[in-house]
């Protein structure tokens, strides 16, 4: 099993969710986050005063899938979340040793 963590632009969330559902992803966790990467934030003007915005709003997706499906999920997120502008996000793939469904006690692939 693989854990896929993706940080994407918030306005892309629904489009990415629909694309992942279409390829068979049955669940995900979503968290609103703030961060910065190569863009290192930006400056904005509010009521005539300029100030630095050091952290940019993002959405973090956490998805656990069987290993055979991981590449397809990564490719789907990459294609769907891409805007060709700086700050599109990152995707990380990690190994998962065990998953347990709390309600039934099912483990690993059965728990997904």
PDB file of N, CA and C in Angstrom:
ATOM      1  N   UNK A   1       0.842  -1.172   0.000  1.00  0.00           N
ATOM      2  CA  UNK A   1       0.000   0.000   0.000  1.00  0.00           C
ATOM      3  C   UNK A   1       0.889   1.237   0.000  1.00  0.00           C
ATOM      4  N   UNK A   2       0.346   2.323  -0.551  1.00  0.00           N
ATOM      5  CA  UNK A   2       1.075   3.583  -0.643  1.00  0.00           C
ATOM      6  C   UNK A   2       0.225   4.717  -0.079  1.00  0.00           C
ATOM      7  N   UNK A   3       0.892   5.639   0.606  1.00  0.00           N
ATOM      8  CA  UNK A   3       0.270   6.870   1.061  1.00  0.00           C
ATOM      9  C   UNK A   3       0.710   7.970   0.118  1.00  0.00           C
ATOM     10  N   UNK A   4      -0.237   8.610  -0.511  1.00  0.00           N
ATOM     11  CA  UNK A   4       0.054   9.701  -1.426  1.00  0.00           C
ATOM     12  C   UNK A   4      -0.369  10.994  -0.742  1.00  0.00           C
ATOM     13  N   UNK A   5       0.588  11.896  -0.572  1.00  0.00           N
ATOM     14  CA  UNK A   5       0.327  13.198   0.036  1.00  0.00           C
ATOM     15  C   UNK A   5       0.530  14.235  -1.053  1.00  0.00           C
ATOM     16  N   UNK A   6      -0.495  15.039  -1.294  1.00  0.00           N
ATOM     17  CA  UNK A   6      -0.416  16.064  -2.333  1.00  0.00           C
ATOM     18  C   UNK A   6      -0.826  17.401  -1.746  1.00  0.00           C
ATOM     19  N   UNK A   7      -0.024  18.426  -2.004  1.00  0.00           N
ATOM     20  CA  UNK A   7      -0.377  19.800  -1.652  1.00  0.00           C
ATOM     21  C   UNK A   7      -0.723  20.509  -2.957  1.00  0.00           C
ATOM     22  N   UNK A   8      -1.963  20.993  -3.060  1.00  0.00           N
ATOM     23  CA  UNK A   8      -2.435  21.601  -4.308  1.00  0.00           C
ATOM     24  C   UNK A   8      -3.107  22.941  -4.019  1.00  0.00           C
ATOM     25  N   UNK A   9      -3.389  23.680  -5.073  1.00  0.00           N
ATOM     26  CA  UNK A   9      -4.109  24.945  -4.934  1.00  0.00           C
ATOM     27  C   UNK A   9      -5.564  24.649  -4.549  1.00  0.00           C
ATOM     28  N   UNK A  10      -6.117  25.431  -3.617  1.00  0.00           N
ATOM     29  CA  UNK A  10      -7.463  25.137  -3.109  1.00  0.00           C
ATOM     30  C   UNK A  10      -8.552  25.090  -4.179  1.00  0.00           C
ATOM     31  N   UNK A  11      -8.483  25.949  -5.185  1.00  0.00           N
ATOM     32  CA  UNK A  11      -9.557  25.974  -6.183  1.00  0.00           C
ATOM     33  C   UNK A  11      -9.546  24.746  -7.084  1.00  0.00           C
ATOM     34  N   UNK A  12      -8.506  23.922  -7.007  1.00  0.00           N
ATOM     35  CA  UNK A  12      -8.416  22.697  -7.810  1.00  0.00           C
ATOM     36  C   UNK A  12      -8.970  21.472  -7.080  1.00  0.00           C
ATOM     37  N   UNK A  13      -9.348  21.630  -5.812  1.00  0.00           N
ATOM     38  CA  UNK A  13      -9.754  20.482  -5.001  1.00  0.00           C
ATOM     39  C   UNK A  13     -10.898  19.691  -5.610  1.00  0.00           C
ATOM     40  N   UNK A  14     -11.975  20.341  -5.964  1.00  0.00           N
ATOM     41  CA  UNK A  14     -13.154  19.619  -6.467  1.00  0.00           C
ATOM     42  C   UNK A  14     -12.854  18.902  -7.783  1.00  0.00           C
ATOM     43  N   UNK A  15     -12.102  19.550  -8.648  1.00  0.00           N
ATOM     44  CA  UNK A  15     -11.729  18.931  -9.937  1.00  0.00           C
ATOM     45  C   UNK A  15     -10.864  17.686  -9.709  1.00  0.00           C
ATOM     46  N   UNK A  16      -9.910  17.780  -8.783  1.00  0.00           N
ATOM     47  CA  UNK A  16      -9.047  16.637  -8.463  1.00  0.00           C
ATOM     48  C   UNK A  16      -9.881  15.522  -7.828  1.00  0.00           C
ATOM     49  N   UNK A  17     -10.781  15.868  -6.911  1.00  0.00           N
ATOM     50  CA  UNK A  17     -11.627  14.856  -6.271  1.00  0.00           C
ATOM     51  C   UNK A  17     -12.455  14.098  -7.297  1.00  0.00           C
ATOM     52  N   UNK A  18     -13.052  14.824  -8.244  1.00  0.00           N
ATOM     53  CA  UNK A  18     -13.854  14.174  -9.289  1.00  0.00           C
ATOM     54  C   UNK A  18     -13.004  13.246 -10.150  1.00  0.00           C
ATOM     55  N   UNK A  19     -11.813  13.684 -10.513  1.00  0.00           N
ATOM     56  CA  UNK A  19     -10.930  12.857 -11.348  1.00  0.00           C
ATOM     57  C   UNK A  19     -10.488  11.603 -10.603  1.00  0.00           C
ATOM     58  N   UNK A  20     -10.184  11.736  -9.316  1.00  0.00           N
ATOM     59  CA  UNK A  20      -9.768  10.567  -8.530  1.00  0.00           C
ATOM     60  C   UNK A  20     -10.932   9.593  -8.332  1.00  0.00           C
ATOM     61  N   UNK A  21     -12.112  10.106  -8.100  1.00  0.00           N
ATOM     62  CA  UNK A  21     -13.290   9.246  -7.971  1.00  0.00           C
ATOM     63  C   UNK A  21     -13.524   8.472  -9.259  1.00  0.00           C
ATOM     64  N   UNK A  22     -13.316   9.126 -10.397  1.00  0.00           N
ATOM     65  CA  UNK A  22     -13.523   8.491 -11.703  1.00  0.00           C
ATOM     66  C   UNK A  22     -12.572   7.319 -11.944  1.00  0.00           C
ATOM     67  N   UNK A  23     -11.368   7.349 -11.340  1.00  0.00           N
ATOM     68  CA  UNK A  23     -10.430   6.234 -11.541  1.00  0.00           C
ATOM     69  C   UNK A  23     -10.533   5.187 -10.430  1.00  0.00           C
ATOM     70  N   UNK A  24     -11.462   5.373  -9.483  1.00  0.00           N
ATOM     71  CA  UNK A  24     -11.700   4.342  -8.487  1.00  0.00           C
ATOM     72  C   UNK A  24     -11.197   4.626  -7.088  1.00  0.00           C
ATOM     73  N   UNK A  25     -10.704   5.826  -6.814  1.00  0.00           N
ATOM     74  CA  UNK A  25     -10.289   6.164  -5.451  1.00  0.00           C
ATOM     75  C   UNK A  25     -11.547   6.305  -4.605  1.00  0.00           C
ATOM     76  N   UNK A  26     -11.590   5.592  -3.481  1.00  0.00           N
ATOM     77  CA  UNK A  26     -12.821   5.551  -2.686  1.00  0.00           C
ATOM     78  C   UNK A  26     -12.800   6.454  -1.471  1.00  0.00           C
ATOM     79  N   UNK A  27     -11.691   7.071  -1.165  1.00  0.00           N
ATOM     80  CA  UNK A  27     -11.656   7.950  -0.004  1.00  0.00           C
ATOM     81  C   UNK A  27     -10.371   8.740   0.058  1.00  0.00           C
ATOM     82  N   UNK A  28     -10.433   9.855   0.772  1.00  0.00           N
ATOM     83  CA  UNK A  28      -9.249  10.672   0.977  1.00  0.00           C
ATOM     84  C   UNK A  28      -9.478  11.564   2.179  1.00  0.00           C
ATOM     85  N   UNK A  29      -8.396  12.062   2.732  1.00  0.00           N
ATOM     86  CA  UNK A  29      -8.472  13.056   3.802  1.00  0.00           C
ATOM     87  C   UNK A  29      -8.001  14.379   3.228  1.00  0.00           C
ATOM     88  N   UNK A  30      -8.681  15.460   3.586  1.00  0.00           N
ATOM     89  CA  UNK A  30      -8.363  16.783   3.063  1.00  0.00           C
ATOM     90  C   UNK A  30      -8.152  17.726   4.242  1.00  0.00           C
ATOM     91  N   UNK A  31      -7.063  18.498   4.188  1.00  0.00           N
ATOM     92  CA  UNK A  31      -6.742  19.464   5.227  1.00  0.00           C
ATOM     93  C   UNK A  31      -6.371  20.782   4.582  1.00  0.00           C
ATOM     94  N   UNK A  32      -6.880  21.884   5.124  1.00  0.00           N
ATOM     95  CA  UNK A  32      -6.456  23.198   4.664  1.00  0.00           C
ATOM     96  C   UNK A  32      -5.134  23.516   5.342  1.00  0.00           C
ATOM     97  N   UNK A  33      -4.130  23.886   4.548  1.00  0.00           N
ATOM     98  CA  UNK A  33      -2.802  24.160   5.080  1.00  0.00           C
ATOM     99  C   UNK A  33      -2.280  25.474   4.523  1.00  0.00           C
ATOM    100  N   UNK A  34      -1.168  25.934   5.062  1.00  0.00           N
ATOM    101  CA  UNK A  34      -0.436  27.079   4.525  1.00  0.00           C
ATOM    102  C   UNK A  34       1.011  26.660   4.399  1.00  0.00           C
ATOM    103  N   UNK A  35       1.682  27.158   3.389  1.00  0.00           N
ATOM    104  CA  UNK A  35       3.082  26.809   3.222  1.00  0.00           C
ATOM    105  C   UNK A  35       3.731  27.684   2.181  1.00  0.00           C
ATOM    106  N   UNK A  36       5.007  27.424   1.954  1.00  0.00           N
ATOM    107  CA  UNK A  36       5.703  28.111   0.881  1.00  0.00           C
ATOM    108  C   UNK A  36       6.774  27.196   0.334  1.00  0.00           C
ATOM    109  N   UNK A  37       7.103  27.428  -0.910  1.00  0.00           N
ATOM    110  CA  UNK A  37       8.151  26.675  -1.575  1.00  0.00           C
ATOM    111  C   UNK A  37       9.052  27.658  -2.286  1.00  0.00           C
ATOM    112  N   UNK A  38       9.287  27.404  -3.552  1.00  0.00           N
ATOM    113  CA  UNK A  38      10.198  28.259  -4.303  1.00  0.00           C
ATOM    114  C   UNK A  38       9.658  29.674  -4.495  1.00  0.00           C
ATOM    115  N   UNK A  39       8.332  29.831  -4.384  1.00  0.00           N
ATOM    116  CA  UNK A  39       7.765  31.164  -4.567  1.00  0.00           C
ATOM    117  C   UNK A  39       7.974  32.052  -3.342  1.00  0.00           C
ATOM    118  N   UNK A  40       8.241  31.468  -2.182  1.00  0.00           N
ATOM    119  CA  UNK A  40       8.557  32.187  -0.940  1.00  0.00           C
ATOM    120  C   UNK A  40       7.551  33.265  -0.593  1.00  0.00           C
ATOM    121  N   UNK A  41       6.294  33.041  -0.834  1.00  0.00           N
ATOM    122  CA  UNK A  41       5.262  34.016  -0.512  1.00  0.00           C
ATOM    123  C   UNK A  41       5.243  35.164  -1.508  1.00  0.00           C
ATOM    124  N   UNK A  42       4.508  36.232  -1.177  1.00  0.00           N
ATOM    125  CA  UNK A  42       4.394  37.383  -2.062  1.00  0.00           C
ATOM    126  C   UNK A  42       3.950  38.589  -1.248  1.00  0.00           C
ATOM    127  N   UNK A  43       3.897  39.747  -1.874  1.00  0.00           N
ATOM    128  CA  UNK A  43       3.430  40.936  -1.170  1.00  0.00           C
ATOM    129  C   UNK A  43       2.065  41.336  -1.701  1.00  0.00           C
ATOM    130  N   UNK A  44       1.259  41.905  -0.822  1.00  0.00           N
ATOM    131  CA  UNK A  44      -0.068  42.389  -1.185  1.00  0.00           C
ATOM    132  C   UNK A  44      -0.258  43.770  -0.588  1.00  0.00           C
ATOM    133  N   UNK A  45      -1.206  44.509  -1.141  1.00  0.00           N
ATOM    134  CA  UNK A  45      -1.528  45.826  -0.604  1.00  0.00           C
ATOM    135  C   UNK A  45      -2.940  45.766  -0.029  1.00  0.00           C
ATOM    136  N   UNK A  46      -3.069  46.166   1.240  1.00  0.00           N
ATOM    137  CA  UNK A  46      -4.358  46.176   1.913  1.00  0.00           C
ATOM    138  C   UNK A  46      -4.544  47.546   2.548  1.00  0.00           C
ATOM    139  N   UNK A  47      -5.587  48.247   2.139  1.00  0.00           N
ATOM    140  CA  UNK A  47      -5.877  49.593   2.639  1.00  0.00           C
ATOM    141  C   UNK A  47      -4.670  50.511   2.526  1.00  0.00           C
ATOM    142  N   UNK A  48      -3.983  50.415   1.409  1.00  0.00           N
ATOM    143  CA  UNK A  48      -2.857  51.295   1.129  1.00  0.00           C
ATOM    144  C   UNK A  48      -1.533  50.871   1.730  1.00  0.00           C
ATOM    145  N   UNK A  49      -1.535  49.859   2.565  1.00  0.00           N
ATOM    146  CA  UNK A  49      -0.288  49.399   3.183  1.00  0.00           C
ATOM    147  C   UNK A  49       0.155  48.092   2.534  1.00  0.00           C
ATOM    148  N   UNK A  50       1.431  48.022   2.207  1.00  0.00           N
ATOM    149  CA  UNK A  50       1.976  46.804   1.604  1.00  0.00           C
ATOM    150  C   UNK A  50       2.458  45.888   2.721  1.00  0.00           C
ATOM    151  N   UNK A  51       2.135  44.610   2.589  1.00  0.00           N
ATOM    152  CA  UNK A  51       2.605  43.659   3.588  1.00  0.00           C
ATOM    153  C   UNK A  51       2.960  42.343   2.911  1.00  0.00           C
ATOM    154  N   UNK A  52       3.806  41.564   3.577  1.00  0.00           N
ATOM    155  CA  UNK A  52       4.277  40.295   3.019  1.00  0.00           C
ATOM    156  C   UNK A  52       3.350  39.162   3.439  1.00  0.00           C
ATOM    157  N   UNK A  53       3.014  38.327   2.495  1.00  0.00           N
ATOM    158  CA  UNK A  53       2.278  37.097   2.763  1.00  0.00           C
ATOM    159  C   UNK A  53       3.296  35.968   2.627  1.00  0.00           C
ATOM    160  N   UNK A  54       3.790  35.489   3.770  1.00  0.00           N
ATOM    161  CA  UNK A  54       4.871  34.508   3.752  1.00  0.00           C
ATOM    162  C   UNK A  54       4.394  33.085   3.513  1.00  0.00           C
ATOM    163  N   UNK A  55       3.140  32.803   3.841  1.00  0.00           N
ATOM    164  CA  UNK A  55       2.597  31.465   3.649  1.00  0.00           C
ATOM    165  C   UNK A  55       1.409  31.538   2.705  1.00  0.00           C
ATOM    166  N   UNK A  56       1.397  30.631   1.757  1.00  0.00           N
ATOM    167  CA  UNK A  56       0.359  30.603   0.733  1.00  0.00           C
ATOM    168  C   UNK A  56      -0.646  29.503   1.087  1.00  0.00           C
ATOM    169  N   UNK A  57      -1.959  29.772   0.978  1.00  0.00           N
ATOM    170  CA  UNK A  57      -2.944  28.727   1.289  1.00  0.00           C
ATOM    171  C   UNK A  57      -2.895  27.583   0.281  1.00  0.00           C
ATOM    172  N   UNK A  58      -2.961  26.383   0.790  1.00  0.00           N
ATOM    173  CA  UNK A  58      -2.978  25.163  -0.024  1.00  0.00           C
ATOM    174  C   UNK A  58      -3.976  24.196   0.592  1.00  0.00           C
ATOM    175  N   UNK A  59      -4.209  23.104  -0.115  1.00  0.00           N
ATOM    176  CA  UNK A  59      -5.019  22.002   0.399  1.00  0.00           C
ATOM    177  C   UNK A  59      -4.150  20.758   0.351  1.00  0.00           C
ATOM    178  N   UNK A  60      -4.113  20.013   1.465  1.00  0.00           N
ATOM    179  CA  UNK A  60      -3.341  18.769   1.508  1.00  0.00           C
ATOM    180  C   UNK A  60      -4.293  17.592   1.380  1.00  0.00           C
ATOM    181  N   UNK A  61      -4.018  16.726   0.416  1.00  0.00           N
ATOM    182  CA  UNK A  61      -4.767  15.488   0.225  1.00  0.00           C
ATOM    183  C   UNK A  61      -3.917  14.343   0.753  1.00  0.00           C
ATOM    184  N   UNK A  62      -4.530  13.425   1.475  1.00  0.00           N
ATOM    185  CA  UNK A  62      -3.865  12.210   1.914  1.00  0.00           C
ATOM    186  C   UNK A  62      -4.713  11.038   1.446  1.00  0.00           C
ATOM    187  N   UNK A  63      -4.106  10.180   0.631  1.00  0.00           N
ATOM    188  CA  UNK A  63      -4.834   9.087  -0.009  1.00  0.00           C
ATOM    189  C   UNK A  63      -4.017   7.813   0.162  1.00  0.00           C
ATOM    190  N   UNK A  64      -4.646   6.750   0.649  1.00  0.00           N
ATOM    191  CA  UNK A  64      -3.977   5.452   0.734  1.00  0.00           C
ATOM    192  C   UNK A  64      -4.613   4.536  -0.304  1.00  0.00           C
ATOM    193  N   UNK A  65      -3.769   3.967  -1.176  1.00  0.00           N
ATOM    194  CA  UNK A  65      -4.240   3.068  -2.232  1.00  0.00           C
ATOM    195  C   UNK A  65      -3.316   1.858  -2.284  1.00  0.00           C
ATOM    196  N   UNK A  66      -3.773   0.798  -2.970  1.00  0.00           N
ATOM    197  CA  UNK A  66      -2.873  -0.328  -3.141  1.00  0.00           C
ATOM    198  C   UNK A  66      -1.739   0.096  -4.076  1.00  0.00           C
ATOM    199  N   UNK A  67      -0.604  -0.556  -3.939  1.00  0.00           N
ATOM    200  CA  UNK A  67       0.609  -0.132  -4.641  1.00  0.00           C
ATOM    201  C   UNK A  67       0.434  -0.117  -6.153  1.00  0.00           C
ATOM    202  N   UNK A  68      -0.385  -1.023  -6.684  1.00  0.00           N
ATOM    203  CA  UNK A  68      -0.578  -1.093  -8.134  1.00  0.00           C
ATOM    204  C   UNK A  68      -1.272   0.145  -8.684  1.00  0.00           C
ATOM    205  N   UNK A  69      -2.028   0.837  -7.858  1.00  0.00           N
ATOM    206  CA  UNK A  69      -2.803   1.987  -8.304  1.00  0.00           C
ATOM    207  C   UNK A  69      -2.070   3.319  -8.076  1.00  0.00           C
ATOM    208  N   UNK A  70      -0.983   3.313  -7.336  1.00  0.00           N
ATOM    209  CA  UNK A  70      -0.315   4.541  -6.913  1.00  0.00           C
ATOM    210  C   UNK A  70       0.126   5.422  -8.081  1.00  0.00           C
ATOM    211  N   UNK A  71       0.749   4.842  -9.094  1.00  0.00           N
ATOM    212  CA  UNK A  71       1.226   5.646 -10.230  1.00  0.00           C
ATOM    213  C   UNK A  71       0.069   6.332 -10.950  1.00  0.00           C
ATOM    214  N   UNK A  72      -1.044   5.641 -11.098  1.00  0.00           N
ATOM    215  CA  UNK A  72      -2.214   6.218 -11.766  1.00  0.00           C
ATOM    216  C   UNK A  72      -2.784   7.375 -10.951  1.00  0.00           C
ATOM    217  N   UNK A  73      -2.807   7.241  -9.634  1.00  0.00           N
ATOM    218  CA  UNK A  73      -3.310   8.301  -8.761  1.00  0.00           C
ATOM    219  C   UNK A  73      -2.402   9.533  -8.854  1.00  0.00           C
ATOM    220  N   UNK A  74      -1.100   9.323  -8.796  1.00  0.00           N
ATOM    221  CA  UNK A  74      -0.146  10.438  -8.899  1.00  0.00           C
ATOM    222  C   UNK A  74      -0.310  11.151 -10.236  1.00  0.00           C
ATOM    223  N   UNK A  75      -0.399  10.393 -11.310  1.00  0.00           N
ATOM    224  CA  UNK A  75      -0.560  10.975 -12.640  1.00  0.00           C
ATOM    225  C   UNK A  75      -1.864  11.769 -12.747  1.00  0.00           C
ATOM    226  N   UNK A  76      -2.927  11.240 -12.183  1.00  0.00           N
ATOM    227  CA  UNK A  76      -4.223  11.923 -12.219  1.00  0.00           C
ATOM    228  C   UNK A  76      -4.170  13.242 -11.448  1.00  0.00           C
ATOM    229  N   UNK A  77      -3.579  13.219 -10.257  1.00  0.00           N
ATOM    230  CA  UNK A  77      -3.455  14.455  -9.478  1.00  0.00           C
ATOM    231  C   UNK A  77      -2.606  15.463 -10.240  1.00  0.00           C
ATOM    232  N   UNK A  78      -1.489  14.998 -10.773  1.00  0.00           N
ATOM    233  CA  UNK A  78      -0.579  15.909 -11.480  1.00  0.00           C
ATOM    234  C   UNK A  78      -1.273  16.575 -12.669  1.00  0.00           C
ATOM    235  N   UNK A  79      -1.976  15.791 -13.467  1.00  0.00           N
ATOM    236  CA  UNK A  79      -2.650  16.354 -14.651  1.00  0.00           C
ATOM    237  C   UNK A  79      -3.781  17.298 -14.265  1.00  0.00           C
ATOM    238  N   UNK A  80      -4.548  16.928 -13.243  1.00  0.00           N
ATOM    239  CA  UNK A  80      -5.734  17.690 -12.882  1.00  0.00           C
ATOM    240  C   UNK A  80      -5.405  18.964 -12.114  1.00  0.00           C
ATOM    241  N   UNK A  81      -4.379  18.929 -11.259  1.00  0.00           N
ATOM    242  CA  UNK A  81      -4.050  20.082 -10.414  1.00  0.00           C
ATOM    243  C   UNK A  81      -3.148  21.093 -11.117  1.00  0.00           C
ATOM    244  N   UNK A  82      -2.613  20.731 -12.263  1.00  0.00           N
ATOM    245  CA  UNK A  82      -1.639  21.582 -12.953  1.00  0.00           C
ATOM    246  C   UNK A  82      -2.295  22.836 -13.539  1.00  0.00           C
ATOM    247  N   UNK A  83      -1.661  23.994 -13.276  1.00  0.00           N
ATOM    248  CA  UNK A  83      -2.106  25.256 -13.880  1.00  0.00           C
ATOM    249  C   UNK A  83      -0.994  25.897 -14.710  1.00  0.00           C
ATOM    250  N   UNK A  84       0.193  25.298 -14.706  1.00  0.00           N
ATOM    251  CA  UNK A  84       1.382  25.831 -15.376  1.00  0.00           C
ATOM    252  C   UNK A  84       1.885  27.126 -14.752  1.00  0.00           C
ATOM    253  N   UNK A  85       1.491  27.385 -13.508  1.00  0.00           N
ATOM    254  CA  UNK A  85       1.976  28.566 -12.799  1.00  0.00           C
ATOM    255  C   UNK A  85       2.725  28.113 -11.547  1.00  0.00           C
ATOM    256  N   UNK A  86       3.621  28.965 -11.070  1.00  0.00           N
ATOM    257  CA  UNK A  86       4.373  28.639  -9.864  1.00  0.00           C
ATOM    258  C   UNK A  86       3.400  28.407  -8.708  1.00  0.00           C
ATOM    259  N   UNK A  87       3.727  27.430  -7.856  1.00  0.00           N
ATOM    260  CA  UNK A  87       2.877  27.145  -6.705  1.00  0.00           C
ATOM    261  C   UNK A  87       1.822  26.089  -6.955  1.00  0.00           C
ATOM    262  N   UNK A  88       1.951  25.319  -8.032  1.00  0.00           N
ATOM    263  CA  UNK A  88       0.971  24.263  -8.311  1.00  0.00           C
ATOM    264  C   UNK A  88       0.972  23.177  -7.242  1.00  0.00           C
ATOM    265  N   UNK A  89       2.091  22.985  -6.541  1.00  0.00           N
ATOM    266  CA  UNK A  89       2.117  22.040  -5.435  1.00  0.00           C
ATOM    267  C   UNK A  89       3.147  20.950  -5.583  1.00  0.00           C
ATOM    268  N   UNK A  90       3.037  19.962  -4.709  1.00  0.00           N
ATOM    269  CA  UNK A  90       3.955  18.823  -4.670  1.00  0.00           C
ATOM    270  C   UNK A  90       3.152  17.560  -4.375  1.00  0.00           C
ATOM    271  N   UNK A  91       3.729  16.420  -4.771  1.00  0.00           N
ATOM    272  CA  UNK A  91       3.142  15.110  -4.478  1.00  0.00           C
ATOM    273  C   UNK A  91       4.246  14.234  -3.892  1.00  0.00           C
ATOM    274  N   UNK A  92       3.944  13.569  -2.790  1.00  0.00           N
ATOM    275  CA  UNK A  92       4.885  12.654  -2.157  1.00  0.00           C
ATOM    276  C   UNK A  92       4.228  11.281  -2.058  1.00  0.00           C
ATOM    277  N   UNK A  93       5.024  10.224  -2.227  1.00  0.00           N
ATOM    278  CA  UNK A  93       4.514   8.859  -2.139  1.00  0.00           C
ATOM    279  C   UNK A  93       5.340   8.111  -1.091  1.00  0.00           C
ATOM    280  N   UNK A  94       4.653   7.547  -0.094  1.00  0.00           N
ATOM    281  CA  UNK A  94       5.314   6.827   0.989  1.00  0.00           C
ATOM    282  C   UNK A  94       4.730   5.425   1.101  1.00  0.00           C
ATOM    283  N   UNK A  95       5.522   4.517   1.654  1.00  0.00           N
ATOM    284  CA  UNK A  95       5.035   3.168   1.911  1.00  0.00           C
ATOM    285  C   UNK A  95       4.171   3.153   3.171  1.00  0.00           C
ATOM    286  N   UNK A  96       3.129   2.313   3.157  1.00  0.00           N
ATOM    287  CA  UNK A  96       2.257   2.125   4.324  1.00  0.00           C
ATOM    288  C   UNK A  96       2.407   0.672   4.760  1.00  0.00           C
ATOM    289  N   UNK A  97       2.742   0.463   6.032  1.00  0.00           N
ATOM    290  CA  UNK A  97       2.943  -0.895   6.538  1.00  0.00           C
ATOM    291  C   UNK A  97       1.639  -1.602   6.875  1.00  0.00           C
ATOM    292  N   UNK A  98       0.654  -0.858   7.380  1.00  0.00           N
ATOM    293  CA  UNK A  98      -0.584  -1.511   7.799  1.00  0.00           C
ATOM    294  C   UNK A  98      -1.723  -0.502   7.799  1.00  0.00           C
ATOM    295  N   UNK A  99      -2.907  -0.965   7.453  1.00  0.00           N
ATOM    296  CA  UNK A  99      -4.130  -0.182   7.559  1.00  0.00           C
ATOM    297  C   UNK A  99      -5.178  -1.050   8.242  1.00  0.00           C
ATOM    298  N   UNK A 100      -5.979  -0.443   9.112  1.00  0.00           N
ATOM    299  CA  UNK A 100      -7.020  -1.167   9.838  1.00  0.00           C
ATOM    300  C   UNK A 100      -8.310  -0.362   9.770  1.00  0.00           C
ATOM    301  N   UNK A 101      -9.392  -1.018   9.370  1.00  0.00           N
ATOM    302  CA  UNK A 101     -10.711  -0.376   9.421  1.00  0.00           C
ATOM    303  C   UNK A 101     -11.226  -0.538  10.848  1.00  0.00           C
ATOM    304  N   UNK A 102     -11.464   0.571  11.520  1.00  0.00           N
ATOM    305  CA  UNK A 102     -11.832   0.561  12.931  1.00  0.00           C
ATOM    306  C   UNK A 102     -13.127  -0.212  13.163  1.00  0.00           C
ATOM    307  N   UNK A 103     -14.139   0.021  12.344  1.00  0.00           N
ATOM    308  CA  UNK A 103     -15.455  -0.586  12.557  1.00  0.00           C
ATOM    309  C   UNK A 103     -15.427  -2.105  12.467  1.00  0.00           C
ATOM    310  N   UNK A 104     -14.718  -2.669  11.476  1.00  0.00           N
ATOM    311  CA  UNK A 104     -14.791  -4.112  11.218  1.00  0.00           C
ATOM    312  C   UNK A 104     -13.529  -4.880  11.592  1.00  0.00           C
ATOM    313  N   UNK A 105     -12.415  -4.164  11.766  1.00  0.00           N
ATOM    314  CA  UNK A 105     -11.162  -4.847  12.041  1.00  0.00           C
ATOM    315  C   UNK A 105     -10.460  -5.350  10.795  1.00  0.00           C
ATOM    316  N   UNK A 106     -11.030  -5.096   9.612  1.00  0.00           N
ATOM    317  CA  UNK A 106     -10.367  -5.503   8.371  1.00  0.00           C
ATOM    318  C   UNK A 106      -9.004  -4.838   8.295  1.00  0.00           C
ATOM    319  N   UNK A 107      -8.046  -5.544   7.673  1.00  0.00           N
ATOM    320  CA  UNK A 107      -6.703  -4.991   7.598  1.00  0.00           C
ATOM    321  C   UNK A 107      -6.227  -4.867   6.156  1.00  0.00           C
ATOM    322  N   UNK A 108      -5.254  -3.980   5.982  1.00  0.00           N
ATOM    323  CA  UNK A 108      -4.558  -3.724   4.723  1.00  0.00           C
ATOM    324  C   UNK A 108      -5.498  -3.443   3.559  1.00  0.00           C
ATOM    325  N   UNK A 109      -5.363  -4.124   2.412  1.00  0.00           N
ATOM    326  CA  UNK A 109      -6.172  -3.805   1.236  1.00  0.00           C
ATOM    327  C   UNK A 109      -7.673  -3.909   1.526  1.00  0.00           C
ATOM    328  N   UNK A 110      -8.078  -4.842   2.369  1.00  0.00           N
ATOM    329  CA  UNK A 110      -9.497  -4.984   2.730  1.00  0.00           C
ATOM    330  C   UNK A 110     -10.009  -3.764   3.483  1.00  0.00           C
ATOM    331  N   UNK A 111      -9.113  -3.084   4.195  1.00  0.00           N
ATOM    332  CA  UNK A 111      -9.499  -1.917   4.981  1.00  0.00           C
ATOM    333  C   UNK A 111      -9.667  -0.668   4.118  1.00  0.00           C
ATOM    334  N   UNK A 112      -9.117  -0.707   2.930  1.00  0.00           N
ATOM    335  CA  UNK A 112      -9.212   0.459   2.057  1.00  0.00           C
ATOM    336  C   UNK A 112     -10.583   0.521   1.414  1.00  0.00           C
TER     337      UNK A 112
END
